[in-house]
Coordinates of C-alpha atoms in Angstrom, one line a residue:
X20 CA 19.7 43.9 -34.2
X21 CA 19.0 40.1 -34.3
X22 CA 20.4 37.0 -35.5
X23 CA 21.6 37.4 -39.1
X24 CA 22.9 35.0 -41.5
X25 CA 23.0 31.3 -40.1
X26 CA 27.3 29.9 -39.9
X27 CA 28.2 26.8 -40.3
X28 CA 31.9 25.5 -40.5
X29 CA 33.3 26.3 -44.0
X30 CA 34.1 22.7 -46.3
X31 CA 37.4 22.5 -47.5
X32 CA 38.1 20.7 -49.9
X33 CA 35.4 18.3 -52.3
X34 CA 36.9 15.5 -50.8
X35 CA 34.8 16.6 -47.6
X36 CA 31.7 16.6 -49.0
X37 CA 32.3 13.5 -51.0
X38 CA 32.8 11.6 -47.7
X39 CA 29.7 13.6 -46.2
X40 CA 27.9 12.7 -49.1
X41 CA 28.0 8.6 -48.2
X42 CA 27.8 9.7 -44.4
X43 CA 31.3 8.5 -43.1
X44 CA 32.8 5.0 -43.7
X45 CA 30.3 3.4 -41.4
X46 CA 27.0 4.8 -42.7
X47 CA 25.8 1.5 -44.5
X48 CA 25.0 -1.7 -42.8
X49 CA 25.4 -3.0 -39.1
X50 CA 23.6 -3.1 -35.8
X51 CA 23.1 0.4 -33.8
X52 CA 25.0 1.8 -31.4
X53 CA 24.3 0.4 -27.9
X54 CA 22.4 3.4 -25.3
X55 CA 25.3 4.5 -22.9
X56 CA 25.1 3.5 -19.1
X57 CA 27.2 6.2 -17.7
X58 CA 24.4 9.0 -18.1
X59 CA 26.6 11.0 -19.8
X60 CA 25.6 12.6 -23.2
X61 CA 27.9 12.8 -26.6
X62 CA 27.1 15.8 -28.6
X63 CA 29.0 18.4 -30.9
X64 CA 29.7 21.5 -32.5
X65 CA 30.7 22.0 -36.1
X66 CA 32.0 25.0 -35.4
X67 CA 33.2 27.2 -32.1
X68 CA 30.2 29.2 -30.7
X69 CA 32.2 32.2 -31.1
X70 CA 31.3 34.0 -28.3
X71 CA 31.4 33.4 -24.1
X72 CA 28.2 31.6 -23.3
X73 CA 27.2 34.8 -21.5
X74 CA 23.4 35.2 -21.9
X75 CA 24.3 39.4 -22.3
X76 CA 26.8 38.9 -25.0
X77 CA 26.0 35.6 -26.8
X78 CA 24.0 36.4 -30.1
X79 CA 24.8 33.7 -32.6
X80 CA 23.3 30.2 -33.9
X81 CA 25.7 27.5 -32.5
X82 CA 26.1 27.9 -28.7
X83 CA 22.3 28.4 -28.1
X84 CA 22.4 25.0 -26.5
X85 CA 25.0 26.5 -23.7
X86 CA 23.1 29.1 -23.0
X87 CA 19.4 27.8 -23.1
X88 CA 20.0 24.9 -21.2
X89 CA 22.0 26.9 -18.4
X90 CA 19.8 29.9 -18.0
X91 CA 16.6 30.7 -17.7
X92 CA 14.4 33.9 -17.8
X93 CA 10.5 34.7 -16.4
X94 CA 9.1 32.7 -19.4
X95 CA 9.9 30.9 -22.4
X96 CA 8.9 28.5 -25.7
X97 CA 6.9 25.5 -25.7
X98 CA 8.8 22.8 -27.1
X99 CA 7.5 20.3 -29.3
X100 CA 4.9 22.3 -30.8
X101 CA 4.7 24.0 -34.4
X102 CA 4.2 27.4 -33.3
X103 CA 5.2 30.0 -30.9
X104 CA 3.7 29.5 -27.4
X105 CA 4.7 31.1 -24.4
X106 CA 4.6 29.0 -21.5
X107 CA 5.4 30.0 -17.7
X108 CA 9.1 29.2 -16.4
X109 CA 10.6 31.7 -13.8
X110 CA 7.1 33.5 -13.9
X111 CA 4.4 31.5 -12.8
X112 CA 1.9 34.1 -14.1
X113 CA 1.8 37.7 -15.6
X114 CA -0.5 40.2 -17.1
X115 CA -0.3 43.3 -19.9
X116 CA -1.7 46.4 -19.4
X117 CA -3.8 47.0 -22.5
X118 CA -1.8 49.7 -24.0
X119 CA 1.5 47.1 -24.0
X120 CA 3.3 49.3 -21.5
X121 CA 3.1 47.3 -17.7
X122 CA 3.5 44.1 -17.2
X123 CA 3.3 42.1 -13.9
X124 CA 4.7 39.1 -13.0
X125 CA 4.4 36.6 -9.9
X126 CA 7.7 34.9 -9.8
X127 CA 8.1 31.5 -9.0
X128 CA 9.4 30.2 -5.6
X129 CA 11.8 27.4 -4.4
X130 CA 14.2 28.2 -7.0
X131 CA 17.8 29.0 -6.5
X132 CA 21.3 29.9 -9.1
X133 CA 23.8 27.9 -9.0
X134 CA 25.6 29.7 -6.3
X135 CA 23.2 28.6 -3.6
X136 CA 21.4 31.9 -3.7
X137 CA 17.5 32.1 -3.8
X138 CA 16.3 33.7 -6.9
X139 CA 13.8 36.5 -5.5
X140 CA 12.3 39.8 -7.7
X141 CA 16.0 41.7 -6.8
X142 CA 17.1 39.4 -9.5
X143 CA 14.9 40.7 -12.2
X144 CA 16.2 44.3 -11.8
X145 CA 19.7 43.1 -11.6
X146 CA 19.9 41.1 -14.4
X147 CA 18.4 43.6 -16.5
X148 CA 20.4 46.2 -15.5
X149 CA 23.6 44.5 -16.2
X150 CA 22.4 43.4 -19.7
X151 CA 21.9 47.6 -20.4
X152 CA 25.5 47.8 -19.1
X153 CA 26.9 45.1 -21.0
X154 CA 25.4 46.6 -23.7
X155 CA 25.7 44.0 -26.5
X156 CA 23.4 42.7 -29.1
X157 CA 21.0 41.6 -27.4
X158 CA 20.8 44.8 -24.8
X159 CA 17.5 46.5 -27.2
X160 CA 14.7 43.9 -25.7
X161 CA 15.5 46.0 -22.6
X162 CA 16.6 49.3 -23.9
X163 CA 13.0 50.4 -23.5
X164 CA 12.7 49.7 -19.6
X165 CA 11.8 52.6 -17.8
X166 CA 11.4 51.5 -14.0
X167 CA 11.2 48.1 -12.6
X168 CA 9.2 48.0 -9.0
X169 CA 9.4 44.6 -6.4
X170 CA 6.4 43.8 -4.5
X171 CA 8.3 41.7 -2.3
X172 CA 10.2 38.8 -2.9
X173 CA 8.0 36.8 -5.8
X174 CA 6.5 39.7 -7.8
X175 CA 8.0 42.2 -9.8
X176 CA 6.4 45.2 -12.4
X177 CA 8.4 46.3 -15.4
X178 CA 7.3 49.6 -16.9
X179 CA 8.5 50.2 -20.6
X180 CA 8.8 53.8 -21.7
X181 CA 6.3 53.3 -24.9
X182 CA 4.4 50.7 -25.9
X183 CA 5.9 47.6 -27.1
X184 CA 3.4 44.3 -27.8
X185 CA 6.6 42.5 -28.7
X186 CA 7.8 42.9 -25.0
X187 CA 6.7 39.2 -24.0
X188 CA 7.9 37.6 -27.1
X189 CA 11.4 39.3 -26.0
X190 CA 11.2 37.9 -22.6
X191 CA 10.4 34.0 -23.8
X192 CA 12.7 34.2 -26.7
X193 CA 16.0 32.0 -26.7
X194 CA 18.5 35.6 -26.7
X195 CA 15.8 37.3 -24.5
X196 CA 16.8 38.4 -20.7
X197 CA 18.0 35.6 -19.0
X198 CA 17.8 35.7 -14.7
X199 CA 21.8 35.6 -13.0
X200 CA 22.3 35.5 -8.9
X201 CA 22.8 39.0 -8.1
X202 CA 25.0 37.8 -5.5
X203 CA 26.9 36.2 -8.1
X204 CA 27.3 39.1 -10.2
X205 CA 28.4 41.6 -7.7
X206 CA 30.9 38.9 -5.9
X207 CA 33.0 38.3 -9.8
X208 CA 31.7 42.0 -10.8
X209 CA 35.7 42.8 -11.7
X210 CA 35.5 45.9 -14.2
X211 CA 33.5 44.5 -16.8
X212 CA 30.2 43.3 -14.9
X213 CA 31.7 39.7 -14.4
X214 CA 31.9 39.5 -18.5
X215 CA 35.4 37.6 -17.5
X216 CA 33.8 35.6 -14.5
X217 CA 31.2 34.6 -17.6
X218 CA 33.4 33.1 -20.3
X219 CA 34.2 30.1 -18.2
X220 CA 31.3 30.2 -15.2
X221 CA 27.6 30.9 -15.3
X222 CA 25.3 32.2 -12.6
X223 CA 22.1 30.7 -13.9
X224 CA 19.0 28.8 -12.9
X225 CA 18.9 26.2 -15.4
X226 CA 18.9 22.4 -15.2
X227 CA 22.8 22.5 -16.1
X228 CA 25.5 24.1 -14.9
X229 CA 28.8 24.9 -17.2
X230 CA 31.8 23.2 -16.5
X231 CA 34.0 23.5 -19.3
X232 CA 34.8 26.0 -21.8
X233 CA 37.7 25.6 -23.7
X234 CA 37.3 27.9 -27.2
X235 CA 37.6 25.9 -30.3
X236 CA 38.1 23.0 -28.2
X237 CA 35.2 21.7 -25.6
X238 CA 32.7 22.4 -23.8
X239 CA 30.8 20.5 -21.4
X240 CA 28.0 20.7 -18.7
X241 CA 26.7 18.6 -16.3
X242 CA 23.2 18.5 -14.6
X243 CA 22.1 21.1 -11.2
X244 CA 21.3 18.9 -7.8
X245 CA 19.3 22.0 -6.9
X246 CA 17.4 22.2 -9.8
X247 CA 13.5 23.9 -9.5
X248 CA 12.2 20.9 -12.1
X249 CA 12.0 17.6 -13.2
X250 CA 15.8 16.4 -12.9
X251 CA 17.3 15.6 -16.4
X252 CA 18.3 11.8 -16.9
X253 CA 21.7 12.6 -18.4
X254 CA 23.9 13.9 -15.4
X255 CA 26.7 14.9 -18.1
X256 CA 27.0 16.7 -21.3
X257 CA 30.3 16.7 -23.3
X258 CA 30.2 19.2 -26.4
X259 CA 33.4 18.4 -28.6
X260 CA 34.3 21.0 -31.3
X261 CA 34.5 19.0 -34.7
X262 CA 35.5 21.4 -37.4
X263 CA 35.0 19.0 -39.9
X264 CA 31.9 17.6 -41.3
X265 CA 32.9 14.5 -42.4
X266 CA 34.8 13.8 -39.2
X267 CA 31.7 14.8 -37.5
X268 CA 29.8 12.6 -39.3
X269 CA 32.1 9.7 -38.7
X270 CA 32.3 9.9 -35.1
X271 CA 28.4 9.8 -35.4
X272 CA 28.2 6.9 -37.5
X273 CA 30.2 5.1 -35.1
X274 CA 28.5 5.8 -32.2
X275 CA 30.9 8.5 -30.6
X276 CA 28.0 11.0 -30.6
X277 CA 24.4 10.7 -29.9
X278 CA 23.0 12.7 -32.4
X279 CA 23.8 16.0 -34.8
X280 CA 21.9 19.1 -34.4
X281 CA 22.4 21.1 -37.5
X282 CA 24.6 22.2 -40.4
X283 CA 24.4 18.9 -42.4
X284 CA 24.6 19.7 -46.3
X285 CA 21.9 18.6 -48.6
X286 CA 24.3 15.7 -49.9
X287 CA 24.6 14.4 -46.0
X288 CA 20.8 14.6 -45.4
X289 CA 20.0 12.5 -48.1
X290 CA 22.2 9.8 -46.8
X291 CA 20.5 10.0 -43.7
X292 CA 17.0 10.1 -44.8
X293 CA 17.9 6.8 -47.1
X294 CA 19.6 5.0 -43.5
X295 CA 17.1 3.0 -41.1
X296 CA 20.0 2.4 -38.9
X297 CA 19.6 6.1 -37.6
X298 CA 16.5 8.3 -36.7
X299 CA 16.4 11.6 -38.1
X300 CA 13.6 14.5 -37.7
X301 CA 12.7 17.5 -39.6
X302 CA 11.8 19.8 -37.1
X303 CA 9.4 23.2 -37.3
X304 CA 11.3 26.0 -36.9
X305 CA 11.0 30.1 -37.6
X306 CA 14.6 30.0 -40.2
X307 CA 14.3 30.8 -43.7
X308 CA 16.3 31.1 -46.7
X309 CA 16.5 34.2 -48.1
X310 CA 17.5 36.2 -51.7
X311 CA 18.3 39.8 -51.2
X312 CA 18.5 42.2 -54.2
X313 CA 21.2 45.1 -54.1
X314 CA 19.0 48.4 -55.0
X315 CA 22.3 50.5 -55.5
X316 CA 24.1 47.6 -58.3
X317 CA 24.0 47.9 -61.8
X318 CA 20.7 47.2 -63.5
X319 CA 19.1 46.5 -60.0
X320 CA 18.4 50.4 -59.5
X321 CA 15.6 49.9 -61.5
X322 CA 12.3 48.5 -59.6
X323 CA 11.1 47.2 -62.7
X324 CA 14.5 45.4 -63.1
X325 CA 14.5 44.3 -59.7
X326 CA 11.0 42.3 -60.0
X327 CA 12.1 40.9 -63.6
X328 CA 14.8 39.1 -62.0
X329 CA 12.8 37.7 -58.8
X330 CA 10.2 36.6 -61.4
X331 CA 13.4 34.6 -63.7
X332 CA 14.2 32.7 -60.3
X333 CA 12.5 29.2 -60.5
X334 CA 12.0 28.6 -56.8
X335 CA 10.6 25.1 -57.0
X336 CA 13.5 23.6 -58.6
X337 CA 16.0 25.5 -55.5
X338 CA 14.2 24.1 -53.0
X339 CA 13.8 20.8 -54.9
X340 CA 17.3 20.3 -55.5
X341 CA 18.6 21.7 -52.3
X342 CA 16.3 21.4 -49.4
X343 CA 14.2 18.0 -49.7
X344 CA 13.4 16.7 -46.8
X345 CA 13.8 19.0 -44.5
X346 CA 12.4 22.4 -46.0
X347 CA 9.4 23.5 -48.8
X348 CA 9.2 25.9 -50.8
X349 CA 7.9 29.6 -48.8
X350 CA 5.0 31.6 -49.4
X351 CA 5.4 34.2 -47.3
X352 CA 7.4 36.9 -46.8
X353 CA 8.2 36.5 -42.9
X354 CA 10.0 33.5 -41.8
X355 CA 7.5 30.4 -41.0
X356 CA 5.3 29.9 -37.9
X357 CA 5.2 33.8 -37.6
X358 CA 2.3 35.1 -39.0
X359 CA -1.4 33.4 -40.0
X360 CA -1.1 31.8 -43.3
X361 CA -3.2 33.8 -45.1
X362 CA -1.2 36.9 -44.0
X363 CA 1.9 38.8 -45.8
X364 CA 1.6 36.4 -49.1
X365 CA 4.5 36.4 -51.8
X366 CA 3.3 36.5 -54.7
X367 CA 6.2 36.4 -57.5
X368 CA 5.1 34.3 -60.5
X369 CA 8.0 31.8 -62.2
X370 CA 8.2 34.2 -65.8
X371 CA 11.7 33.9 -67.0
X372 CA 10.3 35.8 -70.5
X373 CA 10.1 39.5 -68.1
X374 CA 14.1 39.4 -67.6
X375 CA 14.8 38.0 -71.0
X376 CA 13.1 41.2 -72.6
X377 CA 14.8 43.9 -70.2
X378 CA 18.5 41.6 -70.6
X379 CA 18.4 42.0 -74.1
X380 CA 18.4 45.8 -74.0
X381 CA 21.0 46.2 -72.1
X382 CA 24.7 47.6 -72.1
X383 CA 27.0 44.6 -71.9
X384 CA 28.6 46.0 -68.7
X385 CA 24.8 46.2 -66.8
X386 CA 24.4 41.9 -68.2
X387 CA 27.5 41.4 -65.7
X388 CA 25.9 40.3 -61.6
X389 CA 27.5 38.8 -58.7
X390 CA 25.6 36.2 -56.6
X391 CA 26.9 36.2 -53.2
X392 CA 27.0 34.1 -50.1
X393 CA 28.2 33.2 -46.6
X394 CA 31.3 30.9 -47.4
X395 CA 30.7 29.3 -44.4
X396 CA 27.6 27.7 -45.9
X397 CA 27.1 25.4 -48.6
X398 CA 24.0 24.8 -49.3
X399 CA 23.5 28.1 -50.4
X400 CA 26.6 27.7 -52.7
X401 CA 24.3 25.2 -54.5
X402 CA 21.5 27.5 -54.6
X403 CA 23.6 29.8 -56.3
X404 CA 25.4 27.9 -58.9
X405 CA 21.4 27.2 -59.4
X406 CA 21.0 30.8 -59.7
X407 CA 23.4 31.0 -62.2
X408 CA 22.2 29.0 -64.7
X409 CA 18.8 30.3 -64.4
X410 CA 19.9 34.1 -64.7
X411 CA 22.3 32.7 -67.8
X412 CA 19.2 31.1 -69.2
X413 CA 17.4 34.4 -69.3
X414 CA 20.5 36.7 -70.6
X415 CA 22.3 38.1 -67.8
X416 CA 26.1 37.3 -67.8
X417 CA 26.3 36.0 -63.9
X418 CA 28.8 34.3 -61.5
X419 CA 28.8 33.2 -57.6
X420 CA 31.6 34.4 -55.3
X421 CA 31.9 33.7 -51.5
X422 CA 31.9 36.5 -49.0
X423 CA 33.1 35.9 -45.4
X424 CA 30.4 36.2 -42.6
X425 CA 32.4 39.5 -41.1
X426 CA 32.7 41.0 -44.6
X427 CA 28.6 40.7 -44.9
X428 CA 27.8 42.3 -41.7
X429 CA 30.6 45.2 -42.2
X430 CA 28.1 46.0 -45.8
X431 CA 24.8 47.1 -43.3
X432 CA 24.7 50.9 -42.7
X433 CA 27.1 52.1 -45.1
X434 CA 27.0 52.4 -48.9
X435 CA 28.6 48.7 -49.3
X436 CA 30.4 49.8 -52.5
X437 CA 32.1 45.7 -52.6
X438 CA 28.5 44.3 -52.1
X439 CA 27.6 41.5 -54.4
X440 CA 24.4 42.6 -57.1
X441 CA 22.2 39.5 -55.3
X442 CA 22.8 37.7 -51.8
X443 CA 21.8 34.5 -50.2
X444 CA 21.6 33.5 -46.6
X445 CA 19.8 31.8 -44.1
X446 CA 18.6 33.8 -41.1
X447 CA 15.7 33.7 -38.3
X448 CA 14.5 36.3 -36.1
X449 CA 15.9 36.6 -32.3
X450 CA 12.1 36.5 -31.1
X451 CA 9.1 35.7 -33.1
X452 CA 6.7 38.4 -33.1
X453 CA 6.7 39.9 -36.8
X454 CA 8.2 43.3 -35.4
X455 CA 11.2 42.1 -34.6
X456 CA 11.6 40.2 -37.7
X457 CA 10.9 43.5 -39.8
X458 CA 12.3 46.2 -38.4
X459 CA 16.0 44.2 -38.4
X460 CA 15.4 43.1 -42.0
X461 CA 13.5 45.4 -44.0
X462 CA 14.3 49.3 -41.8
X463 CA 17.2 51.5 -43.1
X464 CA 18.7 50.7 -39.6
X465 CA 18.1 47.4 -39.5
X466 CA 20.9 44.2 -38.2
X467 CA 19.8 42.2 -40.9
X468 CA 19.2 45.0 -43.7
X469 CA 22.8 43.7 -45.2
X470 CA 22.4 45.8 -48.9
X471 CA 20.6 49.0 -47.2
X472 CA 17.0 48.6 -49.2
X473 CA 13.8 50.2 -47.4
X474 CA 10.8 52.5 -47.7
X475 CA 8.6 54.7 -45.7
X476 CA 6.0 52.8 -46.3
X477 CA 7.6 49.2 -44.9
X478 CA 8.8 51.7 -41.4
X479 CA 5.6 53.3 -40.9
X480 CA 3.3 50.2 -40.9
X481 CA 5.9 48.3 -38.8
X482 CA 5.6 51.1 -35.7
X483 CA 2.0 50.8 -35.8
X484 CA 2.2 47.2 -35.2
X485 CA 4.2 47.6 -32.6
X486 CA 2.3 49.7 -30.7
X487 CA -0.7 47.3 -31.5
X488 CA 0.3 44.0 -32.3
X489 CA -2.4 43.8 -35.3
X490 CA -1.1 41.5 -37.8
X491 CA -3.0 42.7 -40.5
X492 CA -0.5 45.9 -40.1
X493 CA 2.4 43.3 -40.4
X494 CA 1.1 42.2 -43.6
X495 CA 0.7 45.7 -45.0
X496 CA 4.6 46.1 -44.2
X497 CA 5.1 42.8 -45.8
X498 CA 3.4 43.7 -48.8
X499 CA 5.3 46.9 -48.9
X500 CA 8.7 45.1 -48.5
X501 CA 7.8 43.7 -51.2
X502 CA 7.3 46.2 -53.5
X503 CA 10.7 47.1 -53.1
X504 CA 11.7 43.7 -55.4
X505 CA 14.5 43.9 -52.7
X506 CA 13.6 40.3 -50.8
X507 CA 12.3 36.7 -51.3
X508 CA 12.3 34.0 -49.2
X509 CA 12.9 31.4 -50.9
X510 CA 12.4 28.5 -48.6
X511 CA 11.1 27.5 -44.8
X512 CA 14.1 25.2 -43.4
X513 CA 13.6 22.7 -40.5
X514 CA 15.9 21.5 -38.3
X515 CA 17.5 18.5 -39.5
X516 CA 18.3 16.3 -36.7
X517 CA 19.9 12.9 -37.5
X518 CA 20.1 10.7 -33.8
X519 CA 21.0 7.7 -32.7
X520 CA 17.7 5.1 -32.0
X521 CA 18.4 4.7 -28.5
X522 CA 18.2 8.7 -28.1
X523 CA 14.6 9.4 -27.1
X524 CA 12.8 12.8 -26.7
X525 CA 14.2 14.5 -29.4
X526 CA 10.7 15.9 -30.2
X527 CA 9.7 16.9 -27.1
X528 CA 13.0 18.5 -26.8
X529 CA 12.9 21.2 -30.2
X530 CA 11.4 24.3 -29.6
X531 CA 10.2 26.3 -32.7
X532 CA 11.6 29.4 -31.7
X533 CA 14.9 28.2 -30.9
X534 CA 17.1 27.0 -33.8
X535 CA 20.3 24.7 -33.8
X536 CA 19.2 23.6 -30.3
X537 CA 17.6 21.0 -27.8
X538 CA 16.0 21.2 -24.2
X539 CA 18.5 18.3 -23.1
X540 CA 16.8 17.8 -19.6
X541 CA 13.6 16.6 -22.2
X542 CA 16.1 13.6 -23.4
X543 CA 17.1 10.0 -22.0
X544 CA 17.4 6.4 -23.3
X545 CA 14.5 4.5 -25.0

C-alpha cells in the first residue's frame, strides 16, 4: 500500500475557478503584507486531512505537515535538495549488514517526548510494536521485523526476517515509523493502543506539539521548549480549514495567510507566476501525473490497442496547457528524482496515425471510452477534456466523467466492472526507493494498481531488486510495465508554493520526498 491518488478540495461551481483564475479580489496592485510580530504563523488546508494526525494511521497528502512537523523517527529527508538523501535525526549513526537484513543504530541523546520522558532504545521497540498493532496503512514498512535487541539506552538492532534494501528509505520517509513516549502510550493505552488519546494529542519528539484538532475546522500547533534542536522562530501555528479555493486565495491575497502549500489549479498558478507582489516556488518533488489504461475494457484487451492509444496522446501539449510552471513533461516511467536518468526510459512516440487505423476497424460499440478522474481534482479534469479531443481527432467516440476518490480505491483487487476504459491521477510513492513505488503500482496486489494490470515479468524483476537494491533490475521492471501499454506518466509536478515576501526559508524548508508539506521550524521573517 502507499499514497494513491493526490485530493484536493472538489470546485463547485465555475464561478470558483473564475475568481481563482484572477487570484481573489486583491491579487493586482498594492504594497505587501507587513511580516507579523506575534510569532505566530497563518497557514491552511483546502481540505480536512481526513484522518487523526496519528503517525500509525495517517496515510494521505494534506495533513503531512501535522504529522512531520510533530514526530520524528531515527532518520529522515534532506530538505532543500533535489534528491532523496537520508540524513541523521533520532539516529545519530547506523549501518546495514550487506545482505539488507540488520541494521544498527546509535540513537541520539538529550532528547525527550513531549511528556517529559527521555527517549531511550525502549522507544524504538515500542513504537514499532504499536504500529503492527494498529495495523493501518502504513503498518508494512514494519511487517517484516523479526526481533528488535537494545544495547542499552542509545543503541538499538532491528533484524528484518528477509532482506529488504528499501528498509532505510522506509525509516526516513514522511509515513515511515515515527518514535512515541512509551510512557505515553501505555498511560492513554485505552483499548485501541491510545488511537483515541491520538486524534487530539501526540506523544512525539518534534519541534511542535499539537494543540488543536478540530476535524473540518482547525488545527493548530505551537512550538516544544524542550526541543533536541535549533528552536523554530514561529512559537505558533494556526492551520484553518478553507474548503474553498477562491476563499483561500483571498484570505492569502490579503495577508490573512502566509503562504499556500498546494492544490492551486493551473488557472491560479498562472496568476501567481504573472504577480511580483507575491513569491512563489516550484519545488522538486517525487509526484507524477499519471494515465492508466483498463486492460479488461472494450478495445483495450488488446496490447496492440493499448499502445495505439498511448502513442495518439500528445503529451507536450497536456503538460503545456496544464502544468507550466510548475511541472515538464516525464520521461520516465517512475516518478522523478527516483531513479538515474538514464534508467527506466519511456519511450512512446506522438503517432496519432497507429489509433486512427485500428479505430476505423472497429464495431461502433468498441469506438465508445470513458476518461476518468478524481473529482476532487481539476487539473486533471483539463487534462481530460484534452484527452478527449485528441482521442476524437483520431476516431474513437470518447467522454470524461468524474469518479469519487472512495469509488477509485474500492476498483483495486476486484474485477472493477464500473471502471472507466482510461484513468488519470496524481500520485507519489510513500518512500522513494523504486521498490516501493512498483510493487504498489504495477503488482496484481498492489495499493495503487487501481484497474488490476500486471505481469510476471514486472513481479519478478521487482523482488530481485529488493533483495539487491540494483537499479538496473528496477529498470528491467520498468520496461516491462511498460510493455503492458497499461501506464504513462505523463508529467513530473513540483510543488507549487505561492508565499508572502516577508516569509523566508521556504526552500530550505521543502523536502523532495515529502509532498504538500514544509519543515516549519526551517521558516521565520526576512
Amino acid at each position: 500500500m502507499i499514497r494513491r491518488l493526490k485530493t484536493v478540495a472538489a470546485l463547485a461551481a465555475a464561478a470558483a475557478l473564475t475568481l481563482s483564475a484572477c487570484g481573489g479580489s486583491d491579487s493586482g496592485g498594492g504594497a505587501p503584507s507587513a511580516a507579523p510580530t506575534d510569532k505566530v504563523l497563518h497557514l491552511s488546508f483546502l481540505q480536512d486531512p481526513g484522518q487523526p494526525p496519528d503517525p500509525d494511521v495517517f496515510y494521505a497528502g494534506q495533513g503531512l505537515l501535522l504529522t512531520t512537523n510533530v514526530y520524528e523517527g531515527l532518520m529522515q529527508y534532506k530538505g532543500g535538495t533535489e534528491k532523496a538523501e537520508i540524513e541523521p535525526l533520532l539516529a545519530t549513526e547506523w549501518t546495514e549488514s550487506p545482505d539488507h537484513r540488520v541494521f544498527t543504530f546509535k540513537l541520539r541523546e538529550g532528547v525527550t517526548f513531549h511528556d517529559g520522558t527521555p527517549f531511550t532504545a525502549e522507544a524504538v521497540k515500542a513504537s514499532f510494536d504499536r504500529r503492527l498493532a494498529v495495523d493501518q496503512g502504513p503498518a508494512y514498512m514494519v511487517a517484516d521485523v523479526e526481533s528488535i535487541t537494545t544495547q542499552g539506552d542509545h543503541a538499538v538492532t532491528i533484524t528484518l526476517k528477509a532482506p529488504n534494501a528499501a528498509f532505510l528509505d522506509y525509516l526516513a520517509c514522511p509515513y515511515g515509523p515515527r518514535m512515541l513516549s512509551p510512557k505515553g502510550l501505555a498511560d492513554n493505552a485505552g483499548d485501541d493502543h491510545a488511537q483515541n488519546y491520538l486524534t487530539t494529542h501526540d506523544l512525539g519528539t518534534g519541534p511542535y506539539t499539537l494543540t488543536a484538532a478540530e476535524v473540518g475546522s482547525r488545527y493548530a500547533l505551537a512550538a516544544y521548549p524542550g526541543y533536541w534542536g535549533e528552536k523554530p522562530y514561529f512559537e505558533q501555528v494556526e492551520i484553518p480549514v478553507i474548503t474553498d479555493v477562491s476563499a483561500q486565495q483571498l484570505q492569502f491575497n490579503n495577508g490573512q495567510i502566509a503562504a499556500i502549500l498546494h492544490d492551486l489549479p493551473s488557472s491560479a498558478v498562472e496568476s501567481y507566476l504573472n504577480n511580483d507582489k507575491y513569491a512563489h516556488f516550484s519545488l522538486p518533488t517525487m509526484m507524477s501525473n499519471y494515465l492508466y489504461l483498463n486492460p479488461r475494457r472494450g478495445m483495450l484487451t488488446d496490447p496492440k490497442n493499448r499502445a495505439a492509444v498511448l502513442a495518439a496522446i500528445d503529451v507536450d501539449a497536456l503538460v503545456k496547457q496544464t502544468y507550466f510552471g510548475r511541472g515538464k513533461k516525464a520521461e520516465q516511467l517512475y516518478p522523478p528524482n527516483m531513479i538515474a536518468p538514464e534508467l527506466a526510459k519511456q519511450n512512446v512516440t506522438h503517432d496519432p496515425s497507429l489509433l486512427t487505423e485500428i479505430a476505423a476497424g472497429l464495431p461502433a460499440d468498441q469506438k465508445a471510452v470513458t476518461i476518468g478522474y478524481d473529482s476532487s481534482n481539476p487539473d486533471n479534469q483539463l487534462i481530460n477534456n484534452l484527452i478527449q479531443t485528441q482521442l476524437a481527432a483520431a476516431g474513437l467516440n470518447a467522454k470524461v466523467q468524474s469518479y469519487p476518490t472512495s469509488e477509485i480505491y474500492g476498483w483495486i483487487g476486484n474485477d472493477a466492472p464500473n471502471a472507466p476504459d482510461i484513468l488519470t491521477g496524481t500520485a507519489w510513492p510513500d518512500a522513494p526507493s523504486p521498490y516501493t513505488w512498483g510493487h504498489i503500482s504495477w503488482d496484481a496486489d498492489g495499493g495503487l494498481n487501481y484497474l488490476g494490470c500486471s505481469a510476471p515479468p514486472v513481479t519478478s524483476a521487482l523482488a530481485r531488486g529488493l533483495e539487491t537494491g540494483d537499479p538496473q533490475v528496477f529498470s528491467e521492471a520498468a520496461k516491462a510495465a511498460a510493455d503492458t501499454g497499461c501506464w504513462l506518466n505523463i508529467a513530473d509536478v513540483d510543488d507549487f508554493v505561492v508565499a508572502q515576501p516577508w516569509l523566508a526559508g521556504v526552500e530550505e524548508a521543502h523536502v523532495v520526498t515529502n509532498p504538500n508539506s514544509l519543515r516549519l521550524f526551517e521558516l521565520s521573517v526576512a
